[in-house]
Coordinates of C-alpha atoms (C1' of nucleotides) and ligand atoms in Angstrom, one line a residue:
Chain A
M1 CA -0.2 0.2 0.2
Y2 CA 2.3 2.6 0.8
S3 CA 6.4 2.4 0.4
F4 CA 8.5 2.0 2.5
T5 CA 10.1 5.1 2.0
E6 CA 6.9 7.4 2.7
E7 CA 5.8 5.1 5.8
N8 CA 9.2 6.6 7.3
Y9 CA 8.5 10.8 6.2
L10 CA 5.0 9.8 8.1
K11 CA 6.7 7.7 10.9
T12 CA 9.4 10.6 11.7
I13 CA 6.3 13.7 11.3
Y14 CA 4.5 11.8 13.6
H15 CA 7.1 11.8 16.1
L16 CA 8.3 14.8 16.3
S17 CA 4.5 16.2 16.6
Q18 CA 3.8 13.4 19.4
Q19 CA 8.0 15.0 20.5
K20 CA 7.4 19.7 20.2
H21 CA 3.2 19.4 21.4
L22 CA 0.6 20.6 18.7
E23 CA 3.4 23.3 16.4
N24 CA 3.7 22.2 12.4
V25 CA 6.6 19.6 12.0
T26 CA 9.8 21.0 9.9
T27 CA 11.5 20.3 7.2
N28 CA 14.6 20.9 9.7
A29 CA 13.4 18.0 11.5
I30 CA 12.4 16.4 8.7
A31 CA 15.8 16.6 7.8
D32 CA 17.1 15.7 10.4
L33 CA 16.0 12.8 11.9
L34 CA 15.7 11.1 7.9
Q35 CA 19.3 11.7 7.7
T36 CA 18.7 13.5 4.0
K37 CA 18.4 16.8 2.9
A38 CA 16.5 20.1 3.4
A39 CA 15.5 19.6 -0.3
S40 CA 14.4 15.7 -0.7
V41 CA 12.1 16.8 2.4
T42 CA 9.9 19.5 0.1
D43 CA 10.0 16.8 -2.4
M44 CA 8.6 14.3 -0.6
L45 CA 6.3 16.1 1.2
K46 CA 4.6 17.9 -1.5
K47 CA 3.6 13.5 -3.1
L48 CA 2.7 13.0 0.5
A49 CA 0.5 16.6 0.8
D50 CA -1.0 15.4 -2.7
K51 CA -2.2 12.1 -1.0
K52 CA -3.8 13.7 1.6
L53 CA -1.5 11.7 3.5
I54 CA -0.7 15.0 5.4
L55 CA -1.2 19.1 5.5
Y56 CA 1.3 21.1 4.1
V57 CA 1.6 24.8 3.6
K58 CA 4.5 26.0 1.6
Y59 CA 7.6 27.1 4.3
Q60 CA 4.7 25.8 7.2
G61 CA 5.5 22.5 8.1
V62 CA 2.9 20.0 8.6
N63 CA 0.7 18.5 10.4
L64 CA -0.6 14.7 9.2
T65 CA -4.5 13.9 7.7
E66 CA -6.2 11.1 10.1
K67 CA -5.8 8.9 7.4
G68 CA -1.7 10.3 7.3
F69 CA -1.7 9.3 10.9
K70 CA -3.9 5.9 11.0
V71 CA -0.3 4.8 8.1
A72 CA 1.5 6.1 11.1
I73 CA 0.9 4.2 14.1
G74 CA 0.5 1.2 12.0
T75 CA 4.0 1.6 11.2
V76 CA 4.9 2.2 15.4
R77 CA 3.1 -0.7 16.0
K78 CA 4.1 -2.7 13.7
H79 CA 8.1 -2.3 14.6
R80 CA 7.3 -2.2 18.7
L81 CA 5.4 -5.3 17.9
W82 CA 9.7 -6.9 16.2
E83 CA 11.5 -5.4 18.8
V84 CA 9.6 -7.0 21.0
F85 CA 9.8 -10.8 19.2
L86 CA 13.2 -9.0 18.9
F87 CA 13.9 -9.2 22.1
D88 CA 12.1 -12.0 24.0
K89 CA 12.4 -14.4 21.6
L90 CA 15.7 -14.1 19.9
K91 CA 17.1 -12.8 22.8
F92 CA 19.0 -9.6 21.3
G93 CA 19.2 -6.3 23.3
W94 CA 17.7 -3.8 24.2
E95 CA 20.0 -2.0 22.4
E96 CA 20.4 -4.7 19.4
V97 CA 16.5 -4.4 18.8
H98 CA 15.6 -0.6 16.8
E99 CA 18.3 -0.7 14.0
V100 CA 17.2 -4.3 12.9
A101 CA 12.9 -3.5 13.3
E102 CA 14.0 -0.7 10.8
Q103 CA 13.7 -2.8 8.4
L104 CA 10.8 -5.3 10.0
E105 CA 8.3 -2.6 9.9
H106 CA 8.5 -2.0 6.6
I107 CA 7.3 -5.4 5.6
Q108 CA 3.3 -5.2 4.7
S109 CA 1.1 -8.1 5.8
D110 CA -2.1 -7.3 7.8
Y111 CA -2.0 -11.0 9.2
L112 CA 1.2 -11.7 9.6
I113 CA 1.1 -8.3 12.4
D114 CA -1.6 -10.3 13.7
K115 CA -0.2 -13.6 13.8
L116 CA 2.9 -12.1 15.4
D117 CA 0.9 -10.1 17.8
T118 CA -0.6 -13.1 19.0
F119 CA 2.1 -15.2 19.7
L120 CA 3.8 -13.0 21.1
N121 CA 0.6 -12.7 23.7
Y122 CA -0.8 -9.4 22.9
P123 CA 2.2 -7.1 24.3
S124 CA 1.1 -3.1 25.4
V125 CA 5.0 -2.0 25.7
D126 CA 8.2 -2.1 23.6
P127 CA 11.4 -3.0 25.7
H128 CA 11.6 0.3 25.9
G129 CA 8.9 0.6 27.6
D130 CA 7.4 2.1 24.7
P131 CA 3.4 1.2 24.4
I132 CA 2.8 0.0 21.5
P133 CA -0.4 0.8 19.8
G134 CA -3.3 -1.1 19.0
K135 CA -5.3 -2.8 15.8
D136 CA -7.1 1.0 16.3
G137 CA -5.1 3.2 16.2
T138 CA -5.7 3.9 20.0
I139 CA -2.7 4.3 22.2
K140 CA -2.6 4.2 25.2
S141 CA -0.4 7.5 26.6
Q142 CA 2.6 7.3 29.4
T143 CA 2.1 8.9 33.3
L144 CA 5.4 8.2 33.9
T145 CA 7.8 10.2 35.9
L146 CA 11.9 11.4 34.8
L147 CA 14.0 8.8 37.8
I148 CA 15.7 12.5 38.6
D149 CA 12.5 13.8 40.0
C150 CA 12.3 11.7 42.3
K151 CA 12.4 12.4 46.2
K152 CA 14.3 10.2 48.4
N153 CA 13.5 7.8 50.1
A154 CA 10.9 6.8 47.1
Q155 CA 10.7 4.0 45.9
V156 CA 9.9 3.0 41.8
V157 CA 10.3 0.4 38.6
I158 CA 12.4 1.9 35.9
S159 CA 9.1 1.7 32.7
G160 CA 11.2 3.0 30.3
V161 CA 14.2 5.2 29.1
K162 CA 13.9 9.0 27.5
E163 CA 17.2 8.6 25.2
H164 CA 17.1 5.4 23.5
S165 CA 20.4 5.8 21.4
V166 CA 22.9 2.3 21.6
A167 CA 25.9 4.4 23.9
F168 CA 22.6 4.9 26.5
L169 CA 21.6 1.6 27.0
Q170 CA 24.8 -0.4 27.4
R171 CA 25.1 2.4 29.5
L172 CA 22.7 1.0 31.8
N173 CA 23.1 -3.2 30.3
E174 CA 26.9 -2.2 32.7
M175 CA 24.9 -0.7 35.6
E176 CA 22.9 -3.7 35.0
L177 CA 19.4 -1.6 34.6
C178 CA 16.8 -3.0 33.0
L179 CA 13.0 -2.9 32.6
G180 CA 11.7 -4.1 35.3
K181 CA 13.5 -3.4 38.2
K182 CA 12.8 -1.9 41.0
L183 CA 15.3 1.0 43.1
K184 CA 14.7 2.8 45.5
I185 CA 16.6 6.5 46.3
H186 CA 19.1 6.5 49.3
E187 CA 20.4 9.3 48.6
I188 CA 20.2 12.2 46.4
N189 CA 24.3 15.5 46.4
E190 CA 23.5 18.4 46.0
F191 CA 26.0 19.8 44.4
D192 CA 25.7 17.0 41.4
R193 CA 22.3 15.9 41.7
C194 CA 23.9 12.1 41.2
M195 CA 22.2 9.4 43.3
I196 CA 23.3 6.4 45.2
V197 CA 20.3 3.8 45.2
M198 CA 19.3 0.6 46.0
I199 CA 18.6 -1.8 43.6
D200 CA 15.7 -4.9 44.1
K201 CA 17.2 -4.1 47.9
E202 CA 20.3 -5.5 47.2
A203 CA 22.8 -3.7 45.8
K204 CA 23.4 0.1 46.8
I205 CA 24.9 1.7 43.3
L206 CA 26.0 5.6 42.2
V207 CA 23.3 6.6 38.9
S208 CA 25.0 10.6 37.0
N209 CA 21.9 13.0 37.0
E210 CA 22.9 11.9 33.6
V211 CA 21.9 8.8 33.0
A212 CA 18.8 9.9 35.6
K213 CA 17.2 11.9 33.4
N214 CA 16.9 9.5 31.2
I215 CA 15.3 6.7 32.9
L216 CA 11.7 7.0 33.5
V217 CA 10.0 4.9 36.2
S218 CA 6.4 5.0 37.9
E219 CA 5.9 4.6 41.9
A220 CA 6.4 0.6 42.5
Chain B
M1 CA 25.1 -5.2 1.0
Y2 CA 23.0 -6.5 -2.3
S3 CA 19.6 -4.7 -2.9
F4 CA 15.9 -6.0 -2.7
T5 CA 16.6 -6.6 -7.2
E6 CA 19.7 -7.8 -7.3
E7 CA 19.0 -10.6 -4.3
N8 CA 15.7 -11.3 -6.3
Y9 CA 17.4 -11.2 -9.8
L10 CA 21.4 -14.1 -7.4
K11 CA 18.0 -16.3 -6.2
T12 CA 16.2 -16.3 -9.2
I13 CA 18.8 -17.8 -11.9
Y14 CA 19.9 -19.6 -8.9
H15 CA 17.0 -21.6 -9.2
L16 CA 16.4 -21.9 -13.3
S17 CA 20.1 -23.7 -13.0
Q18 CA 19.2 -25.9 -10.7
Q19 CA 16.1 -27.3 -12.6
K20 CA 17.4 -27.8 -15.5
H21 CA 20.6 -28.8 -15.1
L22 CA 24.1 -27.2 -15.9
E23 CA 22.4 -25.7 -18.8
N24 CA 22.9 -21.3 -18.6
V25 CA 19.6 -19.5 -17.2
T26 CA 18.5 -17.9 -19.9
T27 CA 16.6 -14.0 -20.6
N28 CA 13.7 -15.2 -20.9
A29 CA 12.9 -17.7 -18.0
I30 CA 14.4 -15.1 -16.5
A31 CA 11.3 -12.6 -17.1
D32 CA 8.1 -15.3 -17.0
L33 CA 10.1 -16.4 -13.0
L34 CA 10.1 -12.2 -12.5
Q35 CA 7.1 -11.3 -13.7
T36 CA 9.3 -8.7 -15.9
K37 CA 10.5 -8.3 -19.6
A38 CA 13.4 -9.3 -21.2
A39 CA 14.4 -5.9 -21.3
S40 CA 14.5 -5.1 -17.5
V41 CA 17.0 -8.3 -17.4
T42 CA 19.3 -7.5 -19.7
D43 CA 19.1 -4.5 -17.7
M44 CA 20.1 -6.3 -14.9
L45 CA 22.6 -8.8 -15.7
K46 CA 25.1 -6.3 -17.4
K47 CA 24.8 -4.5 -13.8
L48 CA 25.7 -7.9 -11.8
A49 CA 28.1 -8.8 -14.9
D50 CA 29.6 -5.4 -14.0
K51 CA 29.8 -6.6 -10.0
K52 CA 31.2 -10.0 -11.0
L53 CA 27.9 -12.3 -9.2
I54 CA 27.4 -13.5 -13.0
L55 CA 28.7 -14.5 -16.2
Y56 CA 27.8 -13.5 -19.0
V57 CA 28.3 -13.3 -22.5
K58 CA 25.6 -12.2 -24.8
Y59 CA 22.5 -13.7 -26.4
Q60 CA 23.9 -16.6 -24.6
G61 CA 22.7 -17.0 -21.1
V62 CA 24.4 -16.2 -17.4
N63 CA 26.2 -17.9 -14.3
L64 CA 26.3 -17.4 -11.4
T65 CA 29.7 -17.3 -10.1
E66 CA 30.4 -18.5 -7.3
K67 CA 30.9 -14.3 -5.6
G68 CA 26.5 -14.6 -7.4
F69 CA 26.5 -18.3 -5.6
K70 CA 27.2 -17.7 -2.0
V71 CA 24.7 -14.2 -2.1
A72 CA 21.6 -16.5 -3.8
I73 CA 22.0 -19.7 -1.5
G74 CA 22.3 -16.5 1.4
T75 CA 19.2 -15.4 -0.3
V76 CA 17.7 -18.8 -0.4
R77 CA 18.4 -19.6 3.5
K78 CA 17.2 -17.0 4.1
H79 CA 13.7 -17.0 3.0
R80 CA 13.6 -21.0 3.7
L81 CA 14.5 -20.1 7.5
W82 CA 11.5 -17.2 7.9
E83 CA 9.1 -19.8 6.3
V84 CA 9.9 -22.4 9.4
F85 CA 9.4 -19.9 12.0
L86 CA 5.8 -18.5 9.8
F87 CA 4.9 -21.9 9.2
D88 CA 5.9 -23.1 13.4
K89 CA 6.0 -20.2 15.3
L90 CA 2.8 -17.7 14.2
K91 CA 0.9 -21.1 13.0
F92 CA 0.0 -19.8 9.0
G93 CA -0.5 -22.4 6.8
W94 CA 1.8 -24.5 3.9
E95 CA 0.6 -22.4 1.1
E96 CA 0.7 -19.0 2.6
V97 CA 3.8 -18.3 4.3
H98 CA 6.7 -18.2 0.6
E99 CA 4.5 -14.7 -0.2
V100 CA 5.6 -13.1 3.3
A101 CA 8.4 -14.6 2.9
E102 CA 9.5 -12.9 0.0
Q103 CA 9.5 -9.9 1.6
L104 CA 10.9 -11.1 4.8
E105 CA 14.5 -12.8 2.7
H106 CA 15.7 -9.3 1.9
I107 CA 16.1 -8.5 5.4
Q108 CA 20.0 -7.3 5.9
S109 CA 21.6 -8.8 9.2
D110 CA 23.3 -12.0 10.3
Y111 CA 23.0 -11.9 13.7
L112 CA 19.2 -11.5 13.2
I113 CA 19.4 -14.5 11.1
D114 CA 21.5 -16.7 14.0
K115 CA 19.3 -15.4 16.5
L116 CA 16.3 -17.1 14.1
D117 CA 18.4 -19.5 13.3
T118 CA 19.3 -20.8 16.6
F119 CA 15.2 -20.1 18.2
L120 CA 13.9 -22.2 15.4
N121 CA 16.6 -25.0 17.0
Y122 CA 18.9 -25.1 14.3
P123 CA 16.4 -26.5 11.1
S124 CA 17.4 -28.8 8.3
V125 CA 14.0 -28.3 6.2
D126 CA 11.6 -25.4 5.2
P127 CA 7.7 -26.6 5.6
H128 CA 7.7 -27.4 2.1
G129 CA 10.3 -30.4 2.7
D130 CA 12.5 -28.5 0.8
P131 CA 16.0 -28.2 2.8
I132 CA 18.1 -25.2 4.5
P133 CA 21.2 -24.3 3.0
G134 CA 23.5 -24.2 6.0
K135 CA 25.2 -20.8 6.8
D136 CA 27.9 -21.7 5.0
G137 CA 25.8 -22.2 1.6
T138 CA 26.3 -25.5 2.0
I139 CA 22.8 -27.3 1.1
K140 CA 22.4 -30.8 1.0
S141 CA 20.7 -32.1 -1.8
Q142 CA 17.2 -34.4 -1.7
T143 CA 16.8 -38.3 -2.6
L144 CA 13.4 -37.9 -2.6
T145 CA 10.7 -40.1 -5.5
L146 CA 7.9 -38.8 -7.2
L147 CA 4.4 -40.4 -5.2
I148 CA 3.4 -41.7 -8.2
D149 CA 6.4 -43.3 -9.2
C150 CA 6.0 -46.0 -6.2
K151 CA 4.3 -49.7 -6.6
K152 CA 2.1 -50.6 -5.0
N153 CA 1.9 -51.9 -1.9
A154 CA 5.3 -49.2 -0.6
Q155 CA 5.5 -47.8 2.5
V156 CA 6.8 -44.0 2.1
V157 CA 6.1 -40.8 4.2
I158 CA 5.5 -37.9 2.5
S159 CA 8.3 -35.9 2.6
G160 CA 8.1 -32.4 0.1
V161 CA 5.8 -31.1 -2.6
K162 CA 7.3 -30.6 -6.4
E163 CA 4.5 -27.8 -6.8
H164 CA 4.5 -25.1 -4.5
S165 CA 1.4 -22.8 -6.0
V166 CA -1.2 -21.8 -3.7
A167 CA -3.6 -23.7 -5.1
F168 CA -1.7 -27.4 -4.6
L169 CA -0.7 -26.4 -1.3
Q170 CA -4.4 -25.9 -0.3
R171 CA -5.6 -29.1 -2.7
L172 CA -3.5 -31.8 -0.1
N173 CA -4.5 -29.7 3.5
E174 CA -8.3 -30.4 2.2
M175 CA -6.8 -34.5 1.5
E176 CA -5.3 -33.6 5.1
L177 CA -2.6 -33.9 3.4
C178 CA 1.0 -33.2 4.9
L179 CA 4.7 -33.6 6.0
G180 CA 5.2 -35.7 7.0
K181 CA 1.6 -38.2 7.3
K182 CA 2.5 -42.1 6.5
L183 CA 1.1 -44.0 3.1
K184 CA 0.5 -47.0 2.8
I185 CA 0.2 -47.5 -1.2
H186 CA -3.1 -49.8 -1.7
E187 CA -4.6 -49.7 -5.4
I188 CA -2.6 -48.7 -8.6
N189 CA -5.1 -48.3 -11.1
E190 CA -4.3 -49.2 -14.5
F191 CA -5.8 -46.9 -16.7
D192 CA -5.9 -43.4 -15.8
R193 CA -2.5 -44.3 -12.6
C194 CA -5.3 -42.8 -10.0
M195 CA -4.3 -44.1 -6.4
I196 CA -6.0 -45.7 -3.4
V197 CA -4.0 -45.1 -0.6
M198 CA -4.6 -45.6 3.4
I199 CA -3.0 -42.6 5.8
D200 CA -1.5 -43.6 9.0
K201 CA -2.7 -47.1 8.6
E202 CA -6.1 -45.9 8.4
A203 CA -7.8 -44.0 6.1
K204 CA -8.5 -44.6 2.7
I205 CA -8.1 -41.8 -0.2
L206 CA -8.4 -41.4 -3.8
V207 CA -5.2 -39.6 -5.0
S208 CA -5.0 -38.4 -8.3
N209 CA -2.2 -38.5 -10.3
E210 CA -2.5 -35.4 -11.4
V211 CA -1.0 -34.7 -7.4
A212 CA 0.6 -38.1 -6.8
K213 CA 3.0 -36.2 -9.4
N214 CA 3.1 -33.3 -7.5
I215 CA 4.1 -35.4 -3.7
L216 CA 7.5 -36.0 -3.3
V217 CA 7.9 -39.0 -0.4
S218 CA 10.6 -41.4 1.4
E219 CA 10.4 -45.0 2.2
A220 CA 8.5 -45.7 5.8
Chain C
dA1 C1' 22.3 -20.6 -48.3
dA2 C1' 17.4 -18.5 -47.7
dC3 C1' 14.3 -17.3 -45.3
dT4 C1' 11.4 -17.1 -40.5
dA5 C1' 10.1 -17.6 -36.1
dT6 C1' 12.1 -16.5 -31.7
dT7 C1' 15.4 -14.6 -27.8
dT8 C1' 17.6 -10.7 -27.0
dT9 C1' 19.4 -6.6 -27.4
dT10 C1' 19.8 -2.0 -27.6
dA11 C1' 17.4 2.8 -27.4
dG12 C1' 14.6 6.0 -25.8
dG13 C1' 12.0 7.6 -21.7
dC14 C1' 9.2 7.0 -17.1
dT15 C1' 9.3 6.5 -11.7
dT16 C1' 11.1 7.4 -7.2
dG17 C1' 13.8 9.0 -4.1
dT18 C1' 17.5 10.9 -3.6
dC19 C1' 21.7 15.5 -4.6
dT20 C1' 23.9 20.1 -5.4
dA21 C1' 23.5 25.0 -6.2
dA22 C1' 20.8 29.4 -6.2
dA23 C1' 16.7 31.3 -5.1
dA24 C1' 12.6 32.7 -1.9
dA25 C1' 10.8 33.2 2.0
dT26 C1' 10.9 34.3 6.5
dA27 C1' 12.1 35.0 11.5
dG28 C1' 15.4 38.3 14.3
dT29 C1' 18.0 42.5 14.8
dC30 C1' 18.9 47.3 14.7
Chain D
dG1 C1' 11.4 49.5 8.2
dA2 C1' 15.3 48.1 6.6
dC3 C1' 19.7 44.7 6.9
dT4 C1' 20.8 39.8 8.2
dA5 C1' 20.7 34.5 9.3
dT6 C1' 17.9 31.4 9.1
dT7 C1' 14.8 27.9 6.4
dT8 C1' 12.1 26.1 2.7
dT9 C1' 11.9 25.6 -1.9
dT10 C1' 13.1 26.0 -6.9
dA11 C1' 16.0 23.7 -10.8
dG12 C1' 17.9 21.3 -12.7
dA13 C1' 20.8 16.2 -12.3
dC14 C1' 21.5 11.5 -11.2
dA15 C1' 21.4 5.7 -10.1
dA16 C1' 17.8 2.1 -9.9
dG17 C1' 14.3 0.2 -12.0
dC18 C1' 11.2 -0.9 -15.1
dC19 C1' 8.2 -0.1 -19.7
dT20 C1' 8.1 -0.4 -25.0
dA21 C1' 9.4 -0.4 -29.8
dA22 C1' 12.8 -1.3 -33.2
dA23 C1' 16.3 -3.1 -34.6
dA24 C1' 20.0 -6.6 -33.5
dA25 C1' 21.2 -11.9 -33.8
dT26 C1' 20.3 -16.7 -32.8
dA27 C1' 17.8 -21.0 -34.2
dG28 C1' 14.7 -24.1 -37.0
dT29 C1' 13.0 -24.5 -41.5
dT30 C1' 13.2 -25.8 -46.5
Ligands
MN301 MN1 13.0 1.1 17.6
MN302 MN1 11.4 1.4 21.0
MN303 MN1 9.1 -20.1 -0.4
MN304 MN1 9.6 -22.7 1.2

DNA sequence: AACTATTTTTAGGCTTGTCTAAAAATAGTC
DNA sequence: GACTATTTTTAGACAAGCCTAAAAATAGTT
């Protein structure tokens, strides 16, 4: 139905409009995220607008139409289901799943995705804690807190990450921090806001504020 | 490394050179199988020859080089592993797996294929009984007999199919014939060579010669 | 060997998605 | 309001793959 490239543009526009709430998505922002040139983006925006997938006003940025939103959210759904498959079944690390999912998300077969969803037992979040949109396009908005904003003695569970880079996720691997780990904040340093955190009621570790800024938690 | 299209051409040349033993593969044969035009094939053959993936002599057809063979066999490996995944894990019918595997075979990640192979427990054949090439590019040649060539009272196991069309595979589904079924040939009609066959020592069914011509069996 | 039918290649063109360089529009500053 | 910096669009080009129509080569027949 839609090409590899069209799906990628729509998904990118979706992610950007989520990030920077309600504003129009700009040409340069899309070019940055897709690692392409602004001129190429302008070309594609015209084509997507012709197909009624986006609302595009020259020089004013773009927004997804209902139709474009459905394609975007469908692509996100496919991406995240594949990530779950790679992580749960094939035992990929959470820092490894994204790259391959970028390819798998473009396989065209609704039947396949239904079967995959069933096989994975209808997961609600991906290996990074991001919600998986339903078949109908609905998506649960998360109400998570940043670890850095938690108070002393708070007891929380790691439920997501704000940063998705391989380097950051590997850093968390080294610290044995992953989704589902229960933390208790033992101490917060006043000077640099680094934290001493107790994991699973066992080890105490030091979490830099740079790391704590990118970990999402919910109440334990 | 190699594009979707390049992999498809090389795989097609491989299949054709398997079929019609040792002869050069012709432009029209490739065009037929790929559902494209002969002129397009000629264009691509020049490009593949430039990349040393095939030996191409104008008007004389083509052959895979060592390098091209490796790409082709690798693509076949990916295709068949994905078919096993779809059949075993996602519970696709054996008539449904091919279409989706045609897409999945082009996902580029050796790491993924290794993990998938492990997850599937190193299968040696795909859902149609075709052998899965090893990581090193070796492939076991099959020594199977056509059901139609079996003698009266022979006891055999269904181990493959010669015809891969959806219609044929569905026909076998209706007859409850699938890989692994044990058959005993009860009677062969002299006039039309249709067979009366006993399945799993239970039901007796009639197998037309048209069907028997396309079932591959090994000794029970 | 000549003629014919078939196969294959060439020539020229189209679409998708990309690029660079230049022009136009917008935003920011005095 | 004019000037400047930044963003965005246009113009023109290119590669990958595909097409049709015409030309060239090959194969088959007498
Ligand atoms: Mn991802
Ligand atoms: Mn994710
Ligand atoms: Mn197949
Ligand atoms: Mn198969």
